[in-house]
Coordinates of C-alpha atoms and ligand atoms in Angstrom, one line a residue:
Chain U
M2 CA 6.5 -4.7 20.2
L3 CA 3.4 -6.6 21.1
L4 CA 3.3 -9.1 24.0
F5 CA 1.5 -12.3 23.1
P6 CA 0.1 -14.7 25.7
C7 CA 1.1 -18.1 24.3
P8 CA -1.3 -20.7 25.7
N9 CA 1.6 -23.0 26.4
C10 CA 4.5 -20.7 27.4
G11 CA 2.8 -17.6 28.7
P12 CA 3.6 -14.0 27.7
R13 CA 6.3 -13.7 25.1
N14 CA 7.6 -11.1 22.6
E15 CA 5.9 -10.8 19.3
T16 CA 9.2 -11.5 17.5
E17 CA 9.0 -15.2 18.7
F18 CA 5.8 -15.7 16.7
H19 CA 4.8 -16.0 13.0
Y20 CA 1.5 -14.9 11.6
G21 CA -1.0 -17.3 10.0
G22 CA -3.8 -15.0 9.0
Q23 CA -7.5 -15.5 9.4
A24 CA -8.5 -18.5 11.6
H25 CA -11.1 -21.1 11.0
V26 CA -10.7 -21.4 7.2
A27 CA -11.3 -25.1 6.6
Y28 CA -9.9 -27.0 3.6
P29 CA -12.8 -27.6 1.2
E30 CA -14.7 -30.8 1.9
H31 CA -15.1 -31.7 -1.8
P32 CA -12.2 -30.0 -3.6
A33 CA -13.0 -31.7 -6.9
E34 CA -16.5 -30.2 -7.0
L35 CA -15.4 -26.6 -6.5
T36 CA -16.0 -24.0 -9.2
D37 CA -13.2 -21.6 -10.1
R38 CA -15.0 -18.9 -8.1
E39 CA -15.0 -21.2 -5.0
W40 CA -11.4 -22.1 -5.4
A41 CA -10.5 -18.4 -5.7
E42 CA -12.4 -17.8 -2.5
Y43 CA -10.5 -20.5 -0.7
L44 CA -7.1 -19.5 -2.1
F45 CA -7.1 -15.7 -2.3
Y46 CA -10.1 -14.3 -0.3
R47 CA -9.8 -13.7 3.4
Q48 CA -11.7 -11.5 5.8
N49 CA -10.0 -8.2 6.3
T50 CA -11.8 -7.2 9.4
K51 CA -11.4 -3.8 11.0
G52 CA -12.0 -4.6 14.7
L53 CA -12.0 -7.9 16.5
F54 CA -10.4 -10.6 14.3
A55 CA -9.9 -14.3 14.9
E56 CA -6.4 -15.2 13.6
R57 CA -3.8 -17.9 13.8
W58 CA -0.3 -17.5 15.2
V59 CA 2.6 -20.0 15.6
H60 CA 5.1 -19.7 18.5
S61 CA 8.0 -20.5 16.2
A62 CA 10.8 -19.7 18.7
G63 CA 9.0 -21.3 21.7
C64 CA 6.7 -24.4 21.9
R65 CA 6.4 -24.3 18.0
K66 CA 2.6 -24.8 18.4
W67 CA -0.2 -23.1 16.4
F68 CA -3.0 -21.4 18.3
N69 CA -5.8 -19.0 17.7
M70 CA -6.0 -15.4 19.0
L71 CA -8.7 -12.7 19.1
R72 CA -7.1 -9.4 18.4
D73 CA -8.4 -6.0 17.6
T74 CA -6.9 -4.8 14.3
V75 CA -7.2 -1.2 15.1
S76 CA -6.0 -1.0 18.8
Y77 CA -4.0 -4.3 18.5
D78 CA -5.5 -5.3 21.9
I79 CA -5.6 -9.0 22.5
T80 CA -8.9 -10.3 23.9
A81 CA -8.4 -14.1 24.0
V82 CA -6.1 -17.0 22.9
Y83 CA -7.5 -20.5 22.4
R84 CA -6.4 -23.8 20.9
I85 CA -6.6 -24.9 17.3
G86 CA -9.8 -26.7 16.7
Q87 CA -11.7 -24.7 19.3
E88 CA -14.5 -22.2 18.6
P89 CA -13.7 -18.6 19.4
P90 CA -14.8 -17.9 22.9
A91 CA -18.1 -16.1 23.3
L92 CA -17.4 -12.5 24.3
R93 CA -19.8 -10.3 26.1
T94 CA -19.3 -7.3 23.8
S95 CA -18.7 -7.6 20.0
Q96 CA -18.4 -10.8 18.1
P97 CA -15.3 -11.6 16.0
T98 CA -15.6 -12.2 12.3
T99 CA -14.5 -15.7 11.4
G100 CA -15.7 -15.7 7.9
M101 CA -15.9 -18.6 5.4
G102 CA -19.4 -19.5 6.5
M103 CA -18.6 -20.0 10.2
S104 CA -21.4 -18.7 12.4
T105 CA -20.0 -16.0 14.7
T106 CA -22.9 -16.4 17.2
R107 CA -22.3 -20.1 17.9
Q108 CA -21.4 -20.6 21.6
G109 CA -18.4 -23.0 21.9
T110 CA -17.0 -24.3 25.2
P111 CA -14.3 -21.7 25.7
E112 CA -11.3 -23.2 27.4
G113 CA -9.3 -20.4 25.9
V114 CA -7.5 -17.7 27.9
Q115 CA -9.6 -14.6 28.0
L116 CA -7.7 -11.4 28.7
Chain P
M26 CA 2.0 45.4 20.7
S27 CA 2.4 45.5 17.0
T28 CA -0.3 47.2 15.0
Q29 CA 1.0 45.8 11.8
Q30 CA -1.6 43.9 9.8
L31 CA -1.1 40.3 8.9
K32 CA -0.4 39.7 5.3
E33 CA -3.3 38.5 3.2
H34 CA -3.5 34.7 3.1
P35 CA -2.0 33.4 -0.1
E36 CA -4.5 32.0 -2.6
F37 CA -5.8 28.5 -1.7
L38 CA -4.9 25.8 -4.1
W39 CA -8.5 24.4 -4.1
H40 CA -11.9 25.3 -2.7
N41 CA -13.8 23.4 -0.2
P42 CA -17.3 23.2 -1.6
D43 CA -20.3 21.5 0.1
P44 CA -21.3 18.3 -1.6
K45 CA -24.0 18.7 -4.4
K46 CA -27.0 16.4 -4.4
S47 CA -25.8 14.6 -7.5
Y48 CA -22.8 14.0 -9.7
D49 CA -22.0 12.1 -12.8
A50 CA -19.3 10.3 -10.9
V51 CA -17.8 10.2 -7.4
I52 CA -14.4 9.1 -6.5
I53 CA -14.0 7.7 -3.0
G54 CA -10.6 8.5 -1.5
G55 CA -8.6 11.8 -1.7
G56 CA -5.1 10.2 -1.9
G57 CA -2.9 10.4 -5.0
H58 CA -4.9 7.8 -6.9
G59 CA -8.3 9.5 -6.3
L60 CA -6.9 12.9 -7.3
A61 CA -5.1 11.6 -10.4
T62 CA -8.3 9.7 -11.4
A63 CA -10.4 12.8 -11.1
Y64 CA -7.8 14.8 -13.0
Y65 CA -7.8 12.5 -16.0
L66 CA -11.6 12.1 -15.9
A67 CA -11.9 15.8 -16.3
K68 CA -9.0 16.3 -18.7
N69 CA -9.2 13.3 -21.0
H70 CA -12.9 12.4 -20.8
G71 CA -14.6 15.8 -20.2
M72 CA -16.2 14.6 -17.1
T73 CA -16.2 17.6 -14.8
N74 CA -19.4 17.2 -12.8
I75 CA -17.6 14.9 -10.5
A76 CA -16.5 14.9 -6.8
I77 CA -13.7 13.4 -4.7
L78 CA -15.0 12.3 -1.3
E79 CA -12.3 12.1 1.4
K80 CA -13.1 11.0 4.9
G81 CA -10.2 12.9 6.4
W82 CA -8.0 15.5 4.8
L83 CA -6.5 15.5 1.4
A84 CA -3.5 13.1 1.1
G85 CA -3.8 12.2 4.8
G86 CA -3.7 8.5 4.0
N87 CA -0.7 6.7 2.4
M88 CA -0.2 9.5 -0.1
A89 CA 1.8 11.7 2.3
R90 CA 3.2 8.8 4.3
N91 CA 5.2 7.0 1.7
T92 CA 8.9 7.1 0.9
T93 CA 8.2 8.4 -2.6
I94 CA 10.3 6.0 -4.6
I95 CA 9.4 6.0 -8.3
R96 CA 10.7 3.3 -10.7
S97 CA 9.5 1.0 -13.4
N98 CA 11.9 -1.9 -13.4
Y99 CA 9.3 -4.6 -12.7
L100 CA 9.8 -8.1 -14.0
W101 CA 6.7 -9.1 -15.9
D102 CA 5.5 -7.5 -19.2
E103 CA 2.1 -6.4 -17.8
S104 CA 3.8 -4.6 -14.9
A105 CA 6.6 -3.1 -16.9
A106 CA 4.0 -1.7 -19.3
I107 CA 1.9 0.1 -16.7
Y108 CA 4.8 1.3 -14.5
E109 CA 6.8 2.5 -17.4
Q110 CA 3.8 4.5 -18.7
S111 CA 3.6 5.9 -15.2
L112 CA 7.2 6.9 -15.2
K113 CA 6.7 8.6 -18.6
L114 CA 3.8 10.6 -17.2
W115 CA 5.9 11.6 -14.1
E116 CA 8.4 13.0 -16.7
I117 CA 5.8 15.4 -18.2
L118 CA 3.5 16.1 -15.2
P119 CA 5.4 18.9 -13.5
E120 CA 5.0 21.0 -16.7
E121 CA 1.5 19.8 -17.4
L122 CA 0.3 20.5 -13.9
E123 CA 2.4 23.7 -13.8
Y124 CA 3.8 22.7 -10.4
D125 CA 7.4 21.8 -9.6
F126 CA 6.9 19.0 -7.2
L127 CA 10.6 18.2 -7.1
F128 CA 10.6 15.1 -9.2
S129 CA 14.2 14.1 -9.2
Q130 CA 15.5 11.3 -11.5
R131 CA 18.5 10.5 -9.3
G132 CA 18.3 6.8 -10.1
V133 CA 17.3 3.8 -8.0
M134 CA 19.6 0.9 -7.1
N135 CA 18.2 -2.5 -6.0
L136 CA 21.0 -4.3 -4.1
A137 CA 21.7 -8.0 -4.5
H138 CA 23.1 -9.8 -1.4
T139 CA 23.0 -13.4 -2.3
L140 CA 23.8 -15.5 -5.4
G141 CA 20.0 -16.0 -5.7
D142 CA 19.5 -12.2 -5.7
V143 CA 22.3 -11.9 -8.3
R144 CA 20.6 -14.3 -10.7
E145 CA 17.1 -12.8 -10.2
S146 CA 18.5 -9.3 -10.7
I147 CA 20.4 -10.1 -13.9
R148 CA 17.3 -11.8 -15.2
R149 CA 15.2 -8.7 -14.4
V150 CA 17.7 -6.4 -16.1
G151 CA 17.3 -8.5 -19.2
A152 CA 13.5 -8.5 -19.0
N153 CA 13.5 -4.7 -18.4
Q154 CA 15.7 -4.1 -21.4
L155 CA 13.4 -6.2 -23.7
N156 CA 10.5 -4.0 -22.4
G157 CA 12.3 -0.7 -23.2
V158 CA 12.8 0.0 -19.5
D159 CA 16.3 1.5 -18.7
A160 CA 18.1 -1.0 -16.6
E161 CA 21.8 -1.9 -15.9
W162 CA 23.6 -4.4 -13.8
L163 CA 26.3 -3.0 -11.6
D164 CA 29.2 -4.9 -10.0
P165 CA 30.1 -3.9 -6.4
K166 CA 32.8 -1.5 -7.6
Q167 CA 30.4 0.4 -9.8
V168 CA 27.9 0.4 -7.0
K169 CA 30.5 2.1 -4.8
E170 CA 31.3 4.7 -7.6
L171 CA 27.6 5.7 -7.8
C172 CA 27.0 5.7 -4.1
P173 CA 30.3 6.2 -2.2
I174 CA 28.7 5.9 1.3
L175 CA 27.7 2.3 0.8
N176 CA 29.8 -0.4 2.5
I177 CA 30.8 -3.0 -0.1
S178 CA 33.2 -5.0 2.0
D179 CA 32.6 -8.7 1.9
N180 CA 32.7 -9.4 5.6
I181 CA 29.3 -7.9 6.5
R182 CA 26.2 -9.9 7.2
Y183 CA 24.6 -8.8 3.9
P184 CA 27.4 -8.2 1.5
V185 CA 26.7 -6.2 -1.6
M186 CA 27.2 -8.5 -4.5
G187 CA 26.0 -6.0 -7.1
A188 CA 22.9 -4.1 -7.9
T189 CA 20.4 -3.3 -10.6
Y190 CA 20.2 0.3 -11.5
Q191 CA 17.5 2.4 -13.2
P192 CA 18.9 5.8 -14.0
R193 CA 15.5 7.4 -14.8
A194 CA 14.0 6.3 -11.5
G195 CA 13.9 8.6 -8.5
I196 CA 11.8 10.4 -6.0
A197 CA 9.3 13.3 -5.8
K198 CA 7.7 15.3 -3.0
H199 CA 4.5 13.5 -2.3
D200 CA 2.4 16.2 -0.6
H201 CA 3.3 18.6 -3.5
V202 CA 2.2 16.0 -6.0
A203 CA -1.2 15.8 -4.2
W204 CA -1.5 19.6 -4.2
A205 CA -0.5 19.8 -7.8
F206 CA -3.3 17.4 -8.8
A207 CA -5.8 19.1 -6.4
R208 CA -5.2 22.5 -7.9
K209 CA -5.7 21.3 -11.5
C210 CA -8.8 19.2 -10.5
D211 CA -10.3 22.3 -8.8
E212 CA -9.5 24.4 -11.9
L213 CA -11.2 21.9 -14.1
G214 CA -14.4 22.0 -12.0
V215 CA -13.9 18.9 -9.8
D216 CA -15.4 19.2 -6.3
I217 CA -12.9 18.2 -3.6
I218 CA -14.8 17.3 -0.5
Q219 CA -12.9 16.6 2.7
N220 CA -14.2 15.3 6.0
C221 CA -16.8 13.3 4.0
E222 CA -16.8 9.6 4.9
V223 CA -18.7 7.2 2.7
T224 CA -20.7 5.0 5.0
G225 CA -22.9 3.0 2.6
F226 CA -24.1 2.6 -1.0
I227 CA -27.5 3.0 -2.6
K228 CA -28.3 0.4 -5.2
D229 CA -31.0 -0.3 -7.7
G230 CA -30.7 -4.0 -8.1
E231 CA -27.1 -4.7 -9.1
R232 CA -26.5 -1.1 -10.1
V233 CA -25.0 1.5 -7.8
T234 CA -27.0 4.8 -7.9
G235 CA -25.6 6.7 -4.9
V236 CA -23.5 6.9 -1.7
E237 CA -24.4 7.6 1.9
T238 CA -21.9 9.9 3.5
S239 CA -21.3 11.6 6.8
R240 CA -22.3 14.8 4.9
G241 CA -25.6 13.4 3.4
T242 CA -26.8 11.3 0.6
I243 CA -25.2 11.9 -2.9
S244 CA -26.7 10.3 -6.0
T245 CA -24.2 9.5 -8.7
G246 CA -24.0 7.8 -12.1
K247 CA -20.7 6.1 -11.3
V248 CA -18.5 5.3 -8.4
G249 CA -14.7 4.8 -8.4
L250 CA -13.1 3.3 -5.4
C251 CA -9.6 4.6 -4.5
A252 CA -9.5 3.9 -0.8
A253 CA -6.2 2.0 -0.5
G254 CA -6.2 0.3 2.9
H255 CA -9.9 0.6 3.4
S256 CA -10.9 -0.8 -0.1
S257 CA -12.2 -4.2 1.1
L258 CA -14.4 -2.6 3.8
L259 CA -16.1 -0.4 1.2
A260 CA -16.4 -3.3 -1.3
E261 CA -18.2 -5.3 1.4
M262 CA -20.6 -2.4 2.0
A263 CA -21.4 -2.4 -1.7
G264 CA -21.9 -6.2 -1.7
F265 CA -18.8 -7.7 -3.1
R266 CA -15.4 -9.0 -1.8
L267 CA -11.9 -8.1 -2.6
P268 CA -8.8 -10.3 -2.1
I269 CA -7.1 -7.7 0.0
Q270 CA -5.3 -7.8 3.4
S271 CA -4.5 -4.5 5.0
H272 CA -1.2 -4.3 6.8
P273 CA 0.8 -1.5 8.7
L274 CA 3.8 -0.3 6.8
Q275 CA 6.3 2.0 8.5
A276 CA 8.9 4.6 7.6
L277 CA 11.1 7.1 9.4
V278 CA 13.2 10.2 8.9
S279 CA 16.4 11.5 10.5
E280 CA 17.2 15.1 11.3
L281 CA 18.5 17.2 8.4
H282 CA 22.0 16.5 7.0
E283 CA 24.3 17.9 4.4
P284 CA 23.9 16.0 1.1
V285 CA 25.6 12.7 1.5
H286 CA 23.4 10.3 -0.4
P287 CA 23.2 10.9 -4.2
T288 CA 20.8 8.2 -5.3
V289 CA 18.1 5.9 -3.9
V290 CA 19.2 2.5 -2.5
M291 CA 16.8 -0.4 -1.9
S292 CA 17.4 -3.8 -0.5
N293 CA 14.6 -6.3 -0.5
Q294 CA 16.7 -8.9 1.3
V295 CA 17.0 -6.7 4.4
H296 CA 13.9 -4.6 3.8
V297 CA 15.5 -1.2 3.9
Y298 CA 15.4 1.6 1.3
V299 CA 17.0 4.9 1.7
S300 CA 17.1 8.3 0.0
Q301 CA 17.9 11.7 1.1
A302 CA 15.1 14.3 0.7
H303 CA 15.7 17.7 -0.8
K304 CA 15.7 19.3 2.6
G305 CA 18.3 16.9 3.9
E306 CA 16.6 14.3 6.0
L307 CA 17.4 10.6 5.4
V308 CA 14.2 8.9 4.5
M309 CA 14.0 5.2 5.2
G310 CA 11.2 2.7 4.8
A311 CA 10.8 -0.7 6.5
G312 CA 9.0 -3.9 5.7
V313 CA 5.3 -4.5 6.4
D314 CA 4.3 -5.8 9.8
S315 CA 3.2 -9.4 9.4
Y316 CA -0.2 -9.0 11.0
N317 CA -3.4 -7.4 9.6
G318 CA -3.7 -3.9 11.0
Y319 CA -5.6 -0.6 10.6
G320 CA -3.9 1.2 13.4
Q321 CA -1.6 3.4 11.2
R322 CA 1.2 2.2 13.4
G323 CA 3.4 -0.9 13.5
S324 CA 5.7 -2.7 15.9
F325 CA 9.0 -1.2 16.9
H326 CA 11.1 -4.3 16.2
V327 CA 10.5 -3.7 12.5
I328 CA 12.2 -0.3 12.7
E329 CA 15.0 -1.8 14.9
E330 CA 15.9 -4.5 12.3
Q331 CA 15.7 -2.0 9.5
M332 CA 18.1 0.4 11.3
A333 CA 20.5 -2.4 12.1
A334 CA 20.7 -3.3 8.4
A335 CA 20.9 0.3 7.3
V336 CA 23.8 1.1 9.7
E337 CA 25.8 -1.9 8.4
L338 CA 25.2 -0.9 4.8
F339 CA 25.8 2.8 5.4
P340 CA 28.3 3.1 8.4
I341 CA 28.0 6.9 8.1
F342 CA 24.4 6.7 9.4
A343 CA 25.5 5.5 12.8
R344 CA 25.6 9.0 14.2
A345 CA 22.2 10.1 12.7
H346 CA 19.1 10.2 14.9
V347 CA 15.6 9.0 14.3
L348 CA 13.5 12.1 14.3
R349 CA 10.1 10.6 13.5
T350 CA 8.5 7.3 12.6
W351 CA 5.0 6.7 11.3
G352 CA 2.8 4.1 9.6
G353 CA 0.3 3.8 6.9
I354 CA -2.2 1.0 6.0
V355 CA -1.3 -0.7 2.8
D356 CA -3.7 -2.9 0.8
T357 CA -1.8 -6.1 -0.2
T358 CA -2.8 -8.7 -2.8
M359 CA -1.5 -12.3 -3.0
D360 CA 0.4 -11.6 -6.2
A361 CA 1.7 -8.2 -5.2
S362 CA 0.0 -6.5 -8.1
P363 CA -2.8 -4.0 -8.1
I364 CA -6.5 -4.5 -9.1
I365 CA -7.9 -1.9 -11.5
G366 CA -11.1 -2.6 -13.2
T367 CA -14.8 -3.4 -13.1
T368 CA -16.6 -5.0 -10.2
P369 CA -19.6 -7.3 -9.8
V370 CA -21.7 -4.1 -9.1
E371 CA -22.7 -2.2 -12.2
N372 CA -21.3 1.3 -12.6
M373 CA -18.9 0.7 -9.7
Y374 CA -15.1 0.4 -10.4
V375 CA -12.2 -0.4 -8.2
N376 CA -8.5 0.7 -8.1
C377 CA -6.7 -1.0 -5.1
G378 CA -4.2 -3.5 -4.1
W379 CA -1.2 -1.3 -4.9
G380 CA 0.1 -2.3 -1.5
T381 CA 3.6 -1.0 -0.6
G382 CA 4.3 0.4 -4.0
G383 CA 1.5 2.6 -5.4
F384 CA 3.0 6.1 -5.1
K385 CA 5.0 5.5 -8.3
G386 CA 1.8 4.2 -10.0
T387 CA -0.2 7.3 -9.2
P388 CA -0.3 8.8 -12.7
A389 CA -0.9 5.5 -14.5
A390 CA -3.5 4.5 -12.0
G391 CA -5.3 7.8 -12.6
L392 CA -5.0 7.5 -16.4
T393 CA -6.2 3.9 -16.7
F394 CA -8.8 4.1 -14.0
A395 CA -10.3 7.2 -15.5
H396 CA -10.5 5.4 -18.8
T397 CA -12.2 2.4 -17.1
I398 CA -14.8 4.6 -15.3
A399 CA -15.5 6.8 -18.3
T400 CA -15.9 4.1 -20.9
G401 CA -17.0 1.2 -18.7
A402 CA -14.2 -1.0 -20.0
P403 CA -10.5 -1.2 -19.0
H404 CA -7.6 0.5 -20.9
A405 CA -5.2 -1.9 -22.5
L406 CA -2.7 -1.2 -19.7
N407 CA -5.0 -2.2 -16.9
K408 CA -6.8 -5.1 -18.6
P409 CA -4.5 -7.7 -17.1
F410 CA -5.0 -6.2 -13.6
S411 CA -8.6 -7.3 -13.4
L412 CA -10.4 -8.7 -10.3
E413 CA -11.2 -11.8 -12.4
R414 CA -7.5 -12.9 -12.5
F415 CA -7.9 -14.5 -9.1
E416 CA -10.5 -16.8 -10.7
T417 CA -8.8 -17.4 -14.1
G418 CA -5.4 -17.9 -12.4
A419 CA -3.7 -15.3 -14.7
L420 CA -1.9 -13.8 -11.7
I421 CA 0.9 -11.2 -12.2
D422 CA 3.3 -12.5 -9.6
E423 CA 5.7 -9.7 -8.7
H424 CA 6.3 -11.2 -5.3
G425 CA 9.1 -13.6 -6.4
A426 CA 10.3 -11.0 -8.8
A427 CA 13.1 -9.5 -6.7
A428 CA 11.8 -6.0 -7.3
V429 CA 8.9 -6.1 -4.9
A430 CA 8.4 -3.6 -2.1
H431 CA 8.5 0.1 -3.1
Ligands
FAD527 C1 5.3 3.9 4.9 C2 5.0 3.8 3.4 C3 6.0 3.9 2.5 C4 5.7 3.7 1.1 N1 6.7 3.9 0.2 C5 6.4 3.9 -1.1 C6 7.4 4.2 -2.1 O1 8.5 4.5 -1.8 N2 7.0 4.1 -3.4 C7 5.8 3.8 -3.8 O2 5.5 3.7 -5.0 N3 4.8 3.6 -2.9 C8 5.0 3.6 -1.6 N4 4.0 3.4 -0.7 C9 2.7 3.0 -1.2 C10 1.8 4.1 -1.6 O3 1.9 5.1 -0.6 C11 0.4 3.7 -1.8 O4 0.3 2.6 -2.6 C12 -0.5 4.8 -2.4 O5 -0.3 6.0 -1.7 C13 -2.0 4.4 -2.4 O6 -2.8 5.2 -3.2 P1 -3.4 6.6 -2.6 O7 -2.4 7.6 -2.6 O8 -4.6 6.9 -3.3 O9 -3.8 6.1 -1.1 P2 -4.2 7.0 0.2 O10 -3.5 8.2 0.3 O11 -4.2 6.0 1.4 O12 -5.7 7.3 -0.2 C14 -6.9 6.6 0.2 C15 -7.8 7.5 0.8 O13 -9.1 7.0 1.0 C16 -9.7 7.5 2.1 N5 -10.8 6.7 2.6 C17 -10.8 5.5 3.1 N6 -12.0 5.1 3.5 C18 -12.9 6.1 3.1 C19 -14.3 6.3 3.2 N7 -15.1 5.3 3.7 N8 -14.8 7.4 2.7 C20 -14.0 8.4 2.2 N9 -12.7 8.3 2.1 C21 -12.1 7.1 2.5 C22 -8.5 7.6 3.1 O14 -8.8 8.5 4.2 C23 -7.4 8.0 2.2 O15 -7.1 9.4 2.2 C24 4.3 3.5 0.7 C25 3.3 3.4 1.7 C26 3.6 3.6 3.0 C27 2.5 3.5 4.0
ZN528 ZN1 4.6 -21.2 23.1

């Protein structure tokens, strides 16, 4: 069982959370103008990163709030949690893949918890 | 000290050649699907100047980690057609490969625990019968007759309200299946190259012409991708995307017991499926972990929940012990159906997305994928399972179809 650091409640068991997949996938700005290919990308295609991955989780059995997390998909180590709407915190080592056209080198103002 | 000489090593089932500079086709991935594809390429299409490139050891991925359930009682026509073809091939393969890999048609039961399950199940039995797939609906009493160790009392958390039953379904010994294919591939002239990781692709415009590997560069006319959990990473290296998410999937075995469990029992509602292997261990599979993962291990609570459900359904298991648990990396798609077909890269073909249930599909995947690679166009059976379906919307949604999982 993994231990997740909920930004609101602190460390809690994995079983209190539900997974939301890749983070930072924005709803298309002009849905009516998308081609079938672009719709397919939005609906069915997600990054499948091996390594550091930015993903969403919801603390369903706690504060019931969504948040973002940087987790390694091989070691399952958690590097950071940060709020919805925030950029992934800049890390000293490797950069997470956010996909869907988001620059991974952009430096946000990380108020997130780094672990 | 004994002076007795060791007996000579029995003959190896396949050789371990060094990679050649060039092949007519290379298959990436030495699991069941890669092996079956190479076998049918050689046997049906006369392509013998081919190689299987495996980064680890033969069948070290999901092939020798699965719970070996084989059945064809899927809901939709497209699925029933390809899985039933697969089952028909399983029925002839032991003889064709000259290898008794313990294919045992002991039947598979899919339990229904809710009224919704009952309706879905009866609908699926009807659909199966229309597609020529053997299927029956059993009431709880008939369930008990077939599998006496099941608890069918109605005061348990997940009462058994009936089950679908496919008598021709069953299990096989997965590592022997791999070895059977490997020996035949080797006999037909296929190079099986282990410890050979594909690390990149060489392209001439939009056409693939070779692969970079940990054992050097290999040029090739065609590339077939059979990398299961790592498919999307390889596709990305080649310059296209796949709608795949990789998840851990776990299973476990008990110590050896006398035969107590005559068939295979699956429950999608509580994510448990159980058979008893020939040697005697109880083999049980769990559900996938919710998160993406490449760690070949999952979280323990998944096993805990599965055991709780299993012990309630099979009270006799309460005294058994967990001997070993393990995980594989399964390649899931949004519609729980595989992708077998062409790709945006010329001469590159993909077979992936079999997720939690591709062992049973091994022969049909091999047959149809070999056809696709050899002729450059899909076989009638895998045509609907194209990558384009995610754009056209012609999905084959086996998720809601009650018979998902394994
Ligand atoms: C716990 C568990 C239980 C399951 N139970 C069932 C079941 O009961 N019934 C059923 O039908 N299915 C089941 N499955 C699913 C089934 O095992 C898979 O769908 C199937 O094995 C996938 O095809 P494969 O055998 O070719 O995959 P694999 O054996 O995983 O083969 C893929 C190979 O590609 C290799 N590879 C990856 N990247 C590279 C690279 N860069 N270069 C070279 N090689 C590479 C890997 O090392 C691996 O050996 C289960 C799976 C698991 C994990
Ligand atoms: Zn919380």
